[in-house]
């Protein structure tokens, strides 16, 4: 869903209204979160509105989400009513490393109980636009760490596959040094 809505006529009528409402709520959540993150960077709250690049995850109490800390995988303890927000690689690059993306995974639970998790990705919709470190975050003291890039088909997506094939971060491909 969002930032570009699907063709709701293609969604079965039995759940269309609910998905349209969900889509609107998720878009508002993404915009709110990006506004908060912009404020944390000292930017106007709508500065990155078109560049929403987060992953939100609603988890049940079964757990299974882990983040990589150094060489170790650390369990993220479920908290009732909480929303887990992962900073993505694109946000790390446009924030010029002010925000860091972290490798994460979901592992099977040992209890063999059903788990409910809903992941929502907030990605920029304009694939032809040029992205890179936000100009307001670059100075003589902190120069740009990443080159500019587009999200055209095959470019970022192909580089992202390196994480899975060769255990390399796609961010390394865009570093200037």
Short mmCIF file of N, CA and C in Angstrom, two decimals:
data_model
loop_
_atom_site.label_atom_id
_atom_site.label_comp_id
_atom_site.label_asym_id
_atom_site.label_seq_id
_atom_site.Cartn_x
_atom_site.Cartn_y
_atom_site.Cartn_z
N UNK A 1 0.85 -1.17 0.00
CA UNK A 1 0.00 0.00 0.00
C UNK A 1 0.90 1.23 0.00
N UNK A 2 0.40 2.36 0.02
CA UNK A 2 1.04 3.65 0.02
C UNK A 2 2.53 3.64 -0.27
N UNK A 3 3.15 4.69 -0.75
CA UNK A 3 2.52 5.97 -0.98
C UNK A 3 1.60 6.01 -2.20
N UNK A 4 1.76 5.09 -3.14
CA UNK A 4 0.86 5.03 -4.27
C UNK A 4 -0.18 3.95 -4.00
N UNK A 5 -1.43 4.34 -3.98
CA UNK A 5 -2.50 3.39 -3.67
C UNK A 5 -2.70 2.40 -4.81
N UNK A 6 -3.10 1.19 -4.47
CA UNK A 6 -3.41 0.21 -5.51
C UNK A 6 -4.72 0.57 -6.20
N UNK A 7 -5.01 -0.12 -7.28
CA UNK A 7 -6.30 0.02 -7.94
C UNK A 7 -7.31 -0.77 -7.11
N UNK A 8 -8.10 -0.06 -6.32
CA UNK A 8 -9.01 -0.74 -5.41
C UNK A 8 -10.10 -1.54 -6.12
N UNK A 9 -10.32 -1.25 -7.41
CA UNK A 9 -11.27 -2.07 -8.16
C UNK A 9 -10.76 -3.49 -8.35
N UNK A 10 -9.47 -3.69 -8.20
CA UNK A 10 -8.87 -5.01 -8.35
C UNK A 10 -8.92 -5.82 -7.05
N UNK A 11 -9.34 -5.19 -5.97
CA UNK A 11 -9.41 -5.86 -4.66
C UNK A 11 -10.82 -6.41 -4.48
N UNK A 12 -10.94 -7.64 -4.01
CA UNK A 12 -12.28 -8.22 -3.83
C UNK A 12 -13.19 -7.32 -2.99
N UNK A 13 -14.42 -7.21 -3.43
CA UNK A 13 -15.38 -6.32 -2.77
C UNK A 13 -15.58 -6.64 -1.29
N UNK A 14 -15.44 -7.90 -0.93
CA UNK A 14 -15.68 -8.32 0.46
C UNK A 14 -14.74 -7.63 1.46
N UNK A 15 -13.56 -7.22 0.99
CA UNK A 15 -12.62 -6.56 1.91
C UNK A 15 -12.11 -5.22 1.38
N UNK A 16 -12.69 -4.74 0.29
CA UNK A 16 -12.21 -3.51 -0.35
C UNK A 16 -12.29 -2.30 0.58
N UNK A 17 -13.43 -2.09 1.22
CA UNK A 17 -13.61 -0.92 2.08
C UNK A 17 -12.59 -0.92 3.22
N UNK A 18 -12.39 -2.08 3.84
CA UNK A 18 -11.44 -2.19 4.95
C UNK A 18 -10.01 -1.92 4.49
N UNK A 19 -9.66 -2.43 3.30
CA UNK A 19 -8.31 -2.19 2.80
C UNK A 19 -8.10 -0.73 2.40
N UNK A 20 -9.13 -0.09 1.87
CA UNK A 20 -9.02 1.34 1.57
C UNK A 20 -8.79 2.14 2.84
N UNK A 21 -9.52 1.82 3.89
CA UNK A 21 -9.34 2.51 5.18
C UNK A 21 -7.95 2.23 5.74
N UNK A 22 -7.52 0.97 5.68
CA UNK A 22 -6.19 0.58 6.14
C UNK A 22 -5.12 1.38 5.39
N UNK A 23 -5.28 1.46 4.07
CA UNK A 23 -4.32 2.19 3.23
C UNK A 23 -4.21 3.65 3.68
N UNK A 24 -5.34 4.30 3.93
CA UNK A 24 -5.32 5.70 4.36
C UNK A 24 -4.67 5.86 5.73
N UNK A 25 -4.99 4.96 6.65
CA UNK A 25 -4.39 5.03 7.99
C UNK A 25 -2.88 4.79 7.93
N UNK A 26 -2.46 3.83 7.14
CA UNK A 26 -1.03 3.52 7.02
C UNK A 26 -0.28 4.69 6.39
N UNK A 27 -0.88 5.33 5.38
CA UNK A 27 -0.24 6.51 4.78
C UNK A 27 -0.06 7.60 5.82
N UNK A 28 -1.09 7.85 6.62
CA UNK A 28 -0.98 8.88 7.67
C UNK A 28 0.10 8.51 8.68
N UNK A 29 0.16 7.24 9.04
CA UNK A 29 1.20 6.79 9.96
C UNK A 29 2.59 7.04 9.37
N UNK A 30 2.79 6.67 8.12
CA UNK A 30 4.08 6.89 7.46
C UNK A 30 4.45 8.36 7.42
N UNK A 31 3.49 9.22 7.08
CA UNK A 31 3.76 10.66 7.04
C UNK A 31 4.09 11.20 8.43
N UNK A 32 3.37 10.73 9.44
CA UNK A 32 3.63 11.17 10.82
C UNK A 32 5.02 10.75 11.26
N UNK A 33 5.37 9.49 11.01
CA UNK A 33 6.69 9.00 11.40
C UNK A 33 7.80 9.74 10.67
N UNK A 34 7.63 9.98 9.38
CA UNK A 34 8.66 10.72 8.64
C UNK A 34 8.76 12.14 9.15
N UNK A 35 7.64 12.75 9.54
CA UNK A 35 7.68 14.09 10.12
C UNK A 35 8.49 14.11 11.41
N UNK A 36 8.29 13.11 12.25
CA UNK A 36 9.05 13.01 13.50
C UNK A 36 10.54 12.82 13.21
N UNK A 37 10.85 11.96 12.24
CA UNK A 37 12.25 11.73 11.89
C UNK A 37 12.89 12.98 11.29
N UNK A 38 12.12 13.72 10.48
CA UNK A 38 12.62 14.98 9.93
C UNK A 38 12.95 15.96 11.05
N UNK A 39 12.04 16.07 11.99
CA UNK A 39 12.26 16.97 13.12
C UNK A 39 13.54 16.59 13.86
N UNK A 40 13.78 15.28 14.02
CA UNK A 40 15.00 14.81 14.67
C UNK A 40 16.26 15.18 13.91
N UNK A 41 16.13 15.41 12.61
CA UNK A 41 17.26 15.82 11.78
C UNK A 41 17.38 17.34 11.69
N UNK A 42 16.45 18.06 12.32
CA UNK A 42 16.46 19.51 12.23
C UNK A 42 15.86 20.03 10.93
N UNK A 43 15.06 19.23 10.26
CA UNK A 43 14.43 19.62 8.99
C UNK A 43 12.96 19.96 9.23
N UNK A 44 12.36 20.64 8.26
CA UNK A 44 10.92 20.86 8.30
C UNK A 44 10.24 19.49 8.28
N UNK A 45 9.11 19.38 8.98
CA UNK A 45 8.48 18.07 9.14
C UNK A 45 8.00 17.46 7.82
N UNK A 46 7.77 18.27 6.79
CA UNK A 46 7.33 17.70 5.51
C UNK A 46 8.46 17.58 4.50
N UNK A 47 9.70 17.82 4.92
CA UNK A 47 10.84 17.82 4.00
C UNK A 47 11.00 16.49 3.26
N UNK A 48 10.78 15.39 3.92
CA UNK A 48 10.98 14.08 3.31
C UNK A 48 9.66 13.35 3.07
N UNK A 49 8.57 14.12 2.97
CA UNK A 49 7.25 13.51 2.83
C UNK A 49 7.18 12.55 1.63
N UNK A 50 7.79 12.91 0.54
CA UNK A 50 7.75 12.07 -0.66
C UNK A 50 8.79 10.95 -0.62
N UNK A 51 9.64 10.96 0.39
CA UNK A 51 10.70 9.96 0.46
C UNK A 51 10.49 8.97 1.60
N UNK A 52 9.26 8.76 2.00
CA UNK A 52 9.01 7.84 3.10
C UNK A 52 9.71 6.51 2.82
N UNK A 53 10.56 6.08 3.73
CA UNK A 53 11.33 4.85 3.52
C UNK A 53 11.58 4.16 4.85
N UNK A 54 10.53 3.53 5.33
CA UNK A 54 10.56 2.83 6.61
C UNK A 54 9.89 1.48 6.44
N UNK A 55 10.07 0.67 7.43
CA UNK A 55 9.27 -0.56 7.52
C UNK A 55 8.63 -0.56 8.90
N UNK A 56 7.33 -0.72 8.92
CA UNK A 56 6.61 -0.84 10.18
C UNK A 56 6.14 -2.27 10.35
N UNK A 57 6.15 -2.74 11.57
CA UNK A 57 5.75 -4.14 11.80
C UNK A 57 4.91 -4.20 13.06
N UNK A 58 3.73 -4.78 12.91
CA UNK A 58 2.86 -5.05 14.04
C UNK A 58 3.10 -6.51 14.43
N UNK A 59 3.45 -6.77 15.67
CA UNK A 59 3.77 -8.13 16.11
C UNK A 59 2.79 -8.62 17.16
N UNK A 60 2.62 -9.93 17.21
CA UNK A 60 1.87 -10.50 18.33
C UNK A 60 2.87 -10.82 19.45
N UNK A 61 2.42 -11.50 20.46
CA UNK A 61 3.28 -11.79 21.62
C UNK A 61 4.21 -12.99 21.41
N UNK A 62 4.17 -13.63 20.25
CA UNK A 62 5.02 -14.80 20.00
C UNK A 62 6.47 -14.41 19.77
N UNK A 63 6.72 -13.20 19.28
CA UNK A 63 8.09 -12.77 19.04
C UNK A 63 8.67 -13.41 17.79
N UNK A 64 9.99 -13.43 17.73
CA UNK A 64 10.68 -13.99 16.57
C UNK A 64 11.48 -12.96 15.80
N UNK A 65 11.23 -11.67 16.04
CA UNK A 65 11.99 -10.63 15.36
C UNK A 65 13.36 -10.50 16.03
N UNK A 66 14.40 -10.48 15.21
CA UNK A 66 15.76 -10.31 15.71
C UNK A 66 16.46 -9.22 14.90
N UNK A 67 17.36 -8.50 15.56
CA UNK A 67 18.21 -7.51 14.88
C UNK A 67 19.66 -7.92 15.10
N UNK A 68 20.48 -7.57 14.13
CA UNK A 68 21.90 -7.91 14.23
C UNK A 68 22.61 -6.80 15.00
N UNK A 69 23.33 -7.19 16.03
CA UNK A 69 24.11 -6.26 16.85
C UNK A 69 25.53 -6.79 16.86
N UNK A 70 26.41 -6.12 16.10
CA UNK A 70 27.75 -6.66 15.91
C UNK A 70 27.65 -7.94 15.10
N UNK A 71 28.14 -9.02 15.65
CA UNK A 71 28.06 -10.32 14.97
C UNK A 71 26.92 -11.19 15.51
N UNK A 72 26.21 -10.68 16.52
CA UNK A 72 25.17 -11.47 17.19
C UNK A 72 23.78 -11.04 16.77
N UNK A 73 22.85 -12.00 16.81
CA UNK A 73 21.44 -11.72 16.61
C UNK A 73 20.79 -11.55 17.97
N UNK A 74 20.07 -10.45 18.15
CA UNK A 74 19.44 -10.13 19.43
C UNK A 74 17.93 -10.16 19.26
N UNK A 75 17.25 -10.85 20.16
CA UNK A 75 15.79 -10.96 20.14
C UNK A 75 15.14 -9.63 20.49
N UNK A 76 14.14 -9.22 19.73
CA UNK A 76 13.34 -8.04 20.05
C UNK A 76 12.14 -8.55 20.84
N UNK A 77 12.08 -8.18 22.10
CA UNK A 77 11.00 -8.66 22.97
C UNK A 77 9.69 -7.98 22.58
N UNK A 78 8.64 -8.75 22.37
CA UNK A 78 7.34 -8.16 22.03
C UNK A 78 6.81 -7.31 23.18
N UNK A 79 6.19 -6.21 22.84
CA UNK A 79 5.57 -5.32 23.81
C UNK A 79 4.14 -5.08 23.32
N UNK A 80 3.17 -5.41 24.13
CA UNK A 80 1.76 -5.30 23.74
C UNK A 80 1.44 -3.90 23.23
N UNK A 81 0.83 -3.83 22.07
CA UNK A 81 0.40 -2.57 21.49
C UNK A 81 1.50 -1.78 20.82
N UNK A 82 2.72 -2.30 20.81
CA UNK A 82 3.85 -1.57 20.23
C UNK A 82 3.94 -1.78 18.72
N UNK A 83 4.55 -0.85 18.07
CA UNK A 83 4.82 -0.91 16.65
C UNK A 83 6.33 -0.84 16.48
N UNK A 84 6.90 -1.79 15.77
CA UNK A 84 8.34 -1.81 15.52
C UNK A 84 8.59 -1.06 14.21
N UNK A 85 9.51 -0.10 14.25
CA UNK A 85 9.86 0.66 13.05
C UNK A 85 11.32 0.37 12.72
N UNK A 86 11.57 -0.11 11.51
CA UNK A 86 12.93 -0.34 11.05
C UNK A 86 13.31 0.77 10.08
N UNK A 87 14.48 1.33 10.30
CA UNK A 87 15.03 2.32 9.37
C UNK A 87 15.61 1.54 8.20
N UNK A 88 15.24 1.91 6.98
CA UNK A 88 15.74 1.22 5.81
C UNK A 88 17.02 1.83 5.27
N UNK A 89 17.65 1.11 4.34
CA UNK A 89 18.90 1.57 3.74
C UNK A 89 18.73 2.93 3.06
N UNK A 90 17.60 3.14 2.39
CA UNK A 90 17.40 4.40 1.69
C UNK A 90 17.39 5.56 2.67
N UNK A 91 16.72 5.41 3.81
CA UNK A 91 16.69 6.47 4.81
C UNK A 91 18.08 6.71 5.39
N UNK A 92 18.86 5.66 5.56
CA UNK A 92 20.23 5.85 6.04
C UNK A 92 21.01 6.71 5.06
N UNK A 93 20.85 6.45 3.77
CA UNK A 93 21.60 7.21 2.76
C UNK A 93 21.12 8.65 2.66
N UNK A 94 19.80 8.88 2.66
CA UNK A 94 19.33 10.26 2.51
C UNK A 94 19.54 11.06 3.79
N UNK A 95 19.68 10.37 4.94
CA UNK A 95 19.98 11.09 6.18
C UNK A 95 21.49 11.23 6.38
N UNK A 96 22.27 10.76 5.42
CA UNK A 96 23.73 10.86 5.48
C UNK A 96 24.27 10.22 6.76
N UNK A 97 23.74 9.05 7.08
CA UNK A 97 24.14 8.24 8.25
C UNK A 97 23.67 8.79 9.59
N UNK A 98 22.80 9.79 9.60
CA UNK A 98 22.25 10.24 10.88
C UNK A 98 21.33 9.17 11.45
N UNK A 99 20.61 8.47 10.57
CA UNK A 99 19.81 7.31 10.96
C UNK A 99 20.46 6.10 10.32
N UNK A 100 20.50 5.00 11.05
CA UNK A 100 21.17 3.79 10.57
C UNK A 100 20.16 2.67 10.35
N UNK A 101 20.32 1.98 9.24
CA UNK A 101 19.51 0.79 9.01
C UNK A 101 20.20 -0.38 9.70
N UNK A 102 19.40 -1.32 10.12
CA UNK A 102 19.95 -2.50 10.80
C UNK A 102 19.42 -3.75 10.12
N UNK A 103 20.29 -4.72 9.98
CA UNK A 103 19.86 -5.99 9.43
C UNK A 103 18.94 -6.66 10.44
N UNK A 104 17.86 -7.23 9.96
CA UNK A 104 16.92 -7.89 10.85
C UNK A 104 16.33 -9.12 10.15
N UNK A 105 15.74 -9.97 10.96
CA UNK A 105 15.13 -11.18 10.43
C UNK A 105 14.03 -11.64 11.38
N UNK A 106 13.18 -12.52 10.88
CA UNK A 106 12.16 -13.14 11.71
C UNK A 106 12.43 -14.64 11.68
N UNK A 107 12.53 -15.22 12.86
CA UNK A 107 12.83 -16.66 12.96
C UNK A 107 11.59 -17.41 13.44
N UNK A 108 11.55 -18.68 13.11
CA UNK A 108 10.43 -19.53 13.54
C UNK A 108 10.43 -19.66 15.06
N UNK A 109 9.24 -19.73 15.62
CA UNK A 109 9.17 -19.89 17.08
C UNK A 109 9.25 -21.37 17.43
N UNK A 110 9.86 -21.64 18.56
CA UNK A 110 10.08 -23.02 18.98
C UNK A 110 8.82 -23.66 19.56
N UNK A 111 7.80 -22.87 19.79
CA UNK A 111 6.56 -23.40 20.37
C UNK A 111 5.63 -23.98 19.31
N UNK A 112 5.98 -23.74 18.04
CA UNK A 112 5.15 -24.20 16.91
C UNK A 112 3.72 -23.66 17.01
N UNK A 113 3.61 -22.48 17.54
CA UNK A 113 2.31 -21.82 17.67
C UNK A 113 2.16 -20.84 16.50
N UNK A 114 0.94 -20.58 16.09
CA UNK A 114 0.75 -19.60 15.02
C UNK A 114 1.18 -18.21 15.47
N UNK A 115 1.71 -17.46 14.53
CA UNK A 115 2.16 -16.11 14.83
C UNK A 115 1.46 -15.16 13.86
N UNK A 116 1.12 -13.98 14.34
CA UNK A 116 0.53 -12.97 13.49
C UNK A 116 1.48 -11.78 13.46
N UNK A 117 1.85 -11.39 12.26
CA UNK A 117 2.74 -10.25 12.07
C UNK A 117 2.32 -9.57 10.79
N UNK A 118 2.33 -8.27 10.78
CA UNK A 118 1.97 -7.53 9.59
C UNK A 118 3.07 -6.52 9.31
N UNK A 119 3.77 -6.72 8.22
CA UNK A 119 4.84 -5.79 7.84
C UNK A 119 4.31 -4.82 6.79
N UNK A 120 4.65 -3.56 6.96
CA UNK A 120 4.24 -2.52 6.03
C UNK A 120 5.50 -1.77 5.61
N UNK A 121 5.70 -1.63 4.31
CA UNK A 121 6.87 -0.94 3.81
C UNK A 121 6.45 0.42 3.26
N UNK A 122 7.19 1.43 3.64
CA UNK A 122 6.96 2.79 3.13
C UNK A 122 8.15 3.11 2.24
N UNK A 123 7.95 3.06 0.94
CA UNK A 123 9.04 3.32 0.00
C UNK A 123 8.69 4.50 -0.89
N UNK A 124 9.72 5.21 -1.36
CA UNK A 124 9.45 6.30 -2.30
C UNK A 124 8.75 5.75 -3.54
N UNK A 125 7.79 6.50 -4.05
CA UNK A 125 7.02 6.02 -5.21
C UNK A 125 7.60 6.51 -6.53
N UNK A 126 8.41 7.54 -6.48
CA UNK A 126 8.95 8.11 -7.72
C UNK A 126 10.30 7.48 -8.02
N UNK A 127 10.26 6.39 -8.78
CA UNK A 127 11.47 5.62 -9.05
C UNK A 127 12.46 6.38 -9.94
N UNK A 128 11.99 7.33 -10.73
CA UNK A 128 12.88 8.05 -11.62
C UNK A 128 13.56 9.24 -10.94
N UNK A 129 13.09 9.64 -9.78
CA UNK A 129 13.71 10.75 -9.06
C UNK A 129 15.11 10.37 -8.60
N UNK A 130 15.93 11.39 -8.40
CA UNK A 130 17.28 11.18 -7.91
C UNK A 130 17.28 11.36 -6.41
N UNK A 131 17.84 10.38 -5.71
CA UNK A 131 17.93 10.40 -4.26
C UNK A 131 19.39 10.44 -3.85
N UNK A 132 19.62 10.91 -2.67
CA UNK A 132 20.96 10.97 -2.10
C UNK A 132 20.87 11.74 -0.80
N UNK A 133 22.01 12.00 -0.17
CA UNK A 133 21.96 12.75 1.09
C UNK A 133 21.23 14.09 0.93
N UNK A 134 20.36 14.40 1.88
CA UNK A 134 19.61 15.66 1.87
C UNK A 134 20.60 16.81 2.00
N UNK A 135 20.47 17.80 1.13
CA UNK A 135 21.43 18.90 1.09
C UNK A 135 21.60 19.61 2.43
N UNK A 136 20.52 19.75 3.19
CA UNK A 136 20.61 20.44 4.48
C UNK A 136 21.46 19.68 5.50
N UNK A 137 21.76 18.43 5.21
CA UNK A 137 22.55 17.62 6.15
C UNK A 137 24.02 17.51 5.73
N UNK A 138 24.38 18.22 4.66
CA UNK A 138 25.75 18.20 4.17
C UNK A 138 26.41 19.54 4.49
N UNK A 139 27.64 19.48 4.95
CA UNK A 139 28.40 20.70 5.27
C UNK A 139 29.88 20.40 5.08
N UNK A 140 30.71 21.41 5.31
CA UNK A 140 32.15 21.18 5.26
C UNK A 140 32.58 20.21 6.34
N UNK A 141 31.90 20.28 7.49
CA UNK A 141 32.23 19.38 8.60
C UNK A 141 31.72 17.96 8.35
N UNK A 142 30.60 17.85 7.66
CA UNK A 142 30.03 16.52 7.38
C UNK A 142 29.66 16.46 5.90
N UNK A 143 30.58 15.96 5.13
CA UNK A 143 30.36 15.87 3.69
C UNK A 143 29.46 14.69 3.35
N UNK A 144 28.96 14.69 2.13
CA UNK A 144 28.10 13.60 1.67
C UNK A 144 28.85 12.28 1.74
N UNK A 145 28.20 11.27 2.28
CA UNK A 145 28.81 9.94 2.41
C UNK A 145 28.37 9.00 1.29
N UNK A 146 27.31 9.40 0.56
CA UNK A 146 26.75 8.53 -0.47
C UNK A 146 26.57 9.29 -1.77
N UNK A 147 26.71 8.57 -2.89
CA UNK A 147 26.43 9.18 -4.18
C UNK A 147 24.93 9.17 -4.43
N UNK A 148 24.51 9.97 -5.39
CA UNK A 148 23.09 10.03 -5.73
C UNK A 148 22.71 8.79 -6.53
N UNK A 149 21.43 8.44 -6.48
CA UNK A 149 20.96 7.23 -7.13
C UNK A 149 19.49 7.37 -7.46
N UNK A 150 19.01 6.49 -8.33
CA UNK A 150 17.58 6.40 -8.62
C UNK A 150 17.10 5.03 -8.14
N UNK A 151 15.82 4.88 -8.08
CA UNK A 151 15.22 3.60 -7.67
C UNK A 151 14.68 2.86 -8.88
N UNK A 152 15.25 3.15 -10.05
CA UNK A 152 14.75 2.52 -11.26
C UNK A 152 14.86 1.00 -11.15
N UNK A 153 13.98 0.35 -11.87
CA UNK A 153 13.91 -1.11 -11.82
C UNK A 153 15.28 -1.70 -12.15
N UNK A 154 15.71 -2.61 -11.33
CA UNK A 154 16.97 -3.29 -11.58
C UNK A 154 18.18 -2.65 -10.93
N UNK A 155 18.10 -1.39 -10.58
CA UNK A 155 19.27 -0.73 -9.99
C UNK A 155 19.30 -1.01 -8.50
N UNK A 156 18.45 -0.33 -7.74
CA UNK A 156 18.49 -0.54 -6.29
C UNK A 156 18.05 -1.95 -5.92
N UNK A 157 17.03 -2.45 -6.60
CA UNK A 157 16.54 -3.79 -6.28
C UNK A 157 17.63 -4.84 -6.48
N UNK A 158 18.35 -4.74 -7.60
CA UNK A 158 19.42 -5.70 -7.88
C UNK A 158 20.54 -5.61 -6.87
N UNK A 159 20.89 -4.40 -6.49
CA UNK A 159 21.94 -4.22 -5.50
C UNK A 159 21.49 -4.74 -4.15
N UNK A 160 20.21 -4.58 -3.83
CA UNK A 160 19.69 -5.08 -2.56
C UNK A 160 19.82 -6.59 -2.44
N UNK A 161 19.78 -7.28 -3.56
CA UNK A 161 19.90 -8.74 -3.52
C UNK A 161 21.28 -9.18 -3.03
N UNK A 162 22.28 -8.30 -3.12
CA UNK A 162 23.61 -8.64 -2.64
C UNK A 162 23.59 -9.03 -1.17
N UNK A 163 22.73 -8.38 -0.41
CA UNK A 163 22.64 -8.69 1.02
C UNK A 163 22.35 -10.18 1.22
N UNK A 164 21.51 -10.72 0.38
CA UNK A 164 21.12 -12.11 0.53
C UNK A 164 22.09 -13.08 -0.15
N UNK A 165 22.65 -12.67 -1.27
CA UNK A 165 23.55 -13.57 -2.00
C UNK A 165 24.95 -13.59 -1.42
N UNK A 166 25.50 -12.40 -1.14
CA UNK A 166 26.90 -12.31 -0.74
C UNK A 166 27.08 -11.73 0.65
N UNK A 167 25.99 -11.53 1.36
CA UNK A 167 26.04 -10.98 2.72
C UNK A 167 26.67 -9.59 2.75
N UNK A 168 26.58 -8.88 1.64
CA UNK A 168 27.09 -7.51 1.58
C UNK A 168 25.92 -6.55 1.70
N UNK A 169 26.17 -5.40 2.27
CA UNK A 169 25.12 -4.40 2.40
C UNK A 169 25.00 -3.63 1.09
N UNK A 170 23.78 -3.40 0.61
CA UNK A 170 23.61 -2.60 -0.60
C UNK A 170 24.14 -1.18 -0.43
N UNK A 171 24.19 -0.72 0.80
CA UNK A 171 24.68 0.63 1.06
C UNK A 171 26.13 0.79 0.60
N UNK A 172 26.92 -0.28 0.72
CA UNK A 172 28.32 -0.21 0.32
C UNK A 172 28.48 0.20 -1.13
N UNK A 173 27.55 -0.19 -1.97
CA UNK A 173 27.60 0.16 -3.39
C UNK A 173 27.48 1.67 -3.61
N UNK A 174 26.82 2.37 -2.72
CA UNK A 174 26.55 3.79 -2.90
C UNK A 174 27.51 4.70 -2.12
N UNK A 175 28.40 4.13 -1.33
CA UNK A 175 29.33 4.95 -0.55
C UNK A 175 30.31 5.67 -1.47
N UNK A 176 30.65 6.90 -1.09
CA UNK A 176 31.59 7.69 -1.87
C UNK A 176 33.04 7.35 -1.57
N UNK A 177 33.31 6.73 -0.49
CA UNK A 177 34.71 6.42 -0.13
C UNK A 177 34.99 4.96 -0.16
#
